[in-house]
Tab-separated table of C-alpha atoms in Angstrom:
chain	number	residue	atom	x	y	z
U	17	MET	CA	-135.974	63.533	-55.044
U	18	GLY	CA	-137.657	66.928	-54.467
U	19	LYS	CA	-137.156	70.192	-56.283
U	20	LYS	CA	-133.790	71.845	-55.732
U	21	ILE	CA	-134.026	75.122	-53.824
U	22	GLN	CA	-132.548	77.884	-55.947
U	23	LYS	CA	-134.413	81.092	-55.072
U	24	ILE	CA	-134.818	82.206	-51.471
U	25	MET	CA	-136.790	85.220	-50.263
U	26	LEU	CA	-136.167	86.511	-46.745
U	27	ILE	CA	-138.714	88.934	-45.303
U	28	LYS	CA	-138.773	91.389	-42.427
U	29	PRO	CA	-142.468	92.153	-41.756
U	30	SER	CA	-144.071	95.513	-41.091
U	31	ASN	CA	-143.730	96.988	-37.608
U	32	THR	CA	-146.489	97.832	-35.106
U	33	ILE	CA	-145.788	100.303	-32.311
U	34	ALA	CA	-147.648	102.538	-29.881
U	35	LYS	CA	-148.663	105.892	-31.360
U	36	ASP	CA	-146.470	107.790	-28.903
U	37	SER	CA	-143.375	105.751	-29.858
U	38	ILE	CA	-140.637	106.831	-32.226
U	39	ARG	CA	-140.506	104.956	-35.520
U	40	ARG	CA	-137.114	103.358	-36.062
U	41	LEU	CA	-135.512	101.337	-38.793
U	42	LEU	CA	-133.485	98.404	-37.514
U	43	THR	CA	-131.173	96.461	-39.784
U	44	PRO	CA	-132.433	92.870	-40.050
U	45	LEU	CA	-129.039	91.305	-39.306
U	46	SER	CA	-130.441	87.783	-39.050
U	47	LEU	CA	-131.710	88.058	-42.619
U	48	LEU	CA	-128.449	89.562	-43.845
U	49	TYR	CA	-126.409	86.750	-42.267
U	50	THR	CA	-128.775	84.085	-43.583
U	51	GLY	CA	-128.812	85.695	-47.023
U	52	ALA	CA	-125.027	85.936	-47.214
U	53	THR	CA	-124.605	82.309	-46.150
U	54	SER	CA	-127.215	81.178	-48.664
U	55	ARG	CA	-125.541	83.149	-51.476
U	56	ASN	CA	-122.225	81.539	-50.572
U	57	GLN	CA	-123.956	78.182	-51.095
U	58	GLY	CA	-125.013	79.224	-54.610
U	59	HIS	CA	-128.600	80.332	-53.956
U	60	ASP	CA	-130.245	83.396	-55.464
U	61	VAL	CA	-131.444	85.465	-52.469
U	62	LYS	CA	-133.770	88.448	-52.209
U	63	ILE	CA	-134.314	90.299	-48.933
U	64	LEU	CA	-137.599	92.193	-48.564
U	65	ASP	CA	-137.469	94.697	-45.697
U	66	SER	CA	-141.129	95.667	-45.505
U	67	THR	CA	-140.570	98.196	-42.727
U	68	CYS	CA	-137.932	100.105	-44.673
U	69	ASP	CA	-139.508	99.793	-48.119
U	70	GLY	CA	-142.922	100.860	-46.810
U	71	TYR	CA	-141.787	103.339	-44.153
U	72	ASP	CA	-144.254	106.012	-45.315
U	73	ASN	CA	-147.205	103.592	-45.429
U	74	VAL	CA	-148.825	104.011	-41.991
U	75	ILE	CA	-152.057	102.380	-40.796
U	76	ALA	CA	-153.557	103.581	-37.502
U	77	ASP	CA	-155.445	101.160	-35.258
U	78	GLY	CA	-156.524	102.471	-31.865
U	79	ASN	CA	-153.434	103.364	-29.823
U	80	TYR	CA	-151.086	101.684	-32.281
U	81	TYR	CA	-149.930	102.154	-35.813
U	82	THR	CA	-148.304	99.803	-38.270
U	83	TYR	CA	-145.825	100.932	-40.881
U	84	GLY	CA	-144.446	98.927	-43.764
U	85	LEU	CA	-145.491	97.557	-47.118
U	86	SER	CA	-149.154	96.720	-47.531
U	87	ASP	CA	-150.134	93.060	-47.666
U	88	LYS	CA	-150.914	93.521	-51.364
U	89	GLN	CA	-147.397	94.868	-52.009
U	90	VAL	CA	-145.833	91.951	-50.129
U	91	VAL	CA	-147.842	89.446	-52.161
U	92	GLU	CA	-146.831	91.216	-55.395
U	93	ASN	CA	-143.143	91.036	-54.394
U	94	ILE	CA	-143.399	87.334	-53.638
U	95	LYS	CA	-145.285	86.563	-56.861
U	96	ASN	CA	-142.816	88.575	-58.962
U	97	TYR	CA	-139.734	86.906	-57.459
U	98	LYS	CA	-141.234	83.379	-57.389
U	99	PRO	CA	-139.055	81.990	-54.585
U	100	ASP	CA	-138.679	78.292	-53.885
U	101	ILE	CA	-138.656	79.014	-50.159
U	102	VAL	CA	-139.499	82.014	-47.960
U	103	GLY	CA	-138.047	82.887	-44.555
U	104	ILE	CA	-139.685	85.421	-42.239
U	105	THR	CA	-138.078	86.997	-39.189
U	106	SER	CA	-139.632	88.429	-36.049
U	107	MET	CA	-137.061	90.411	-34.102
U	108	PHE	CA	-139.328	90.959	-31.093
U	109	SER	CA	-142.210	88.931	-29.666
U	110	SER	CA	-144.348	92.077	-29.813
U	111	GLN	CA	-144.128	91.791	-33.612
U	112	GLN	CA	-145.159	88.143	-33.825
U	113	ASN	CA	-148.652	88.934	-35.145
U	114	ASN	CA	-147.145	90.709	-38.155
U	115	ALA	CA	-144.845	87.749	-38.813
U	116	LEU	CA	-147.748	85.301	-38.530
U	117	ARG	CA	-149.834	87.446	-40.908
U	118	TYR	CA	-146.975	87.329	-43.420
U	119	CYS	CA	-146.818	83.533	-43.026
U	120	ASP	CA	-150.498	83.418	-43.971
U	121	LEU	CA	-149.795	85.622	-47.007
U	122	VAL	CA	-147.067	83.240	-48.171
U	123	LYS	CA	-149.327	80.220	-47.649
U	124	SER	CA	-152.093	81.893	-49.661
U	125	ILE	CA	-149.780	82.057	-52.684
């Protein structure tokens, strides 16, 4: 039988928007619901909201900018928590590249 899942990390990736857009913080409800359900089942859960935690970290790229924790900071958070499983959300299809990048970060660890 495989290893029992005890520690779960749920991540909301950084956000990329057009430079003329307004930066907003949206509550990652899907992660909150999943986290609450997992805690009720006895799991230790950590939610990493990269957009909120790294709100002041802005990287410009052409007509867009991305704000959120750096990839290095995300990796450090994952390594420090040492989860058995990681879940990553993508609230909008326009953010799928950030979510896929975070998947690669998790795989690299």
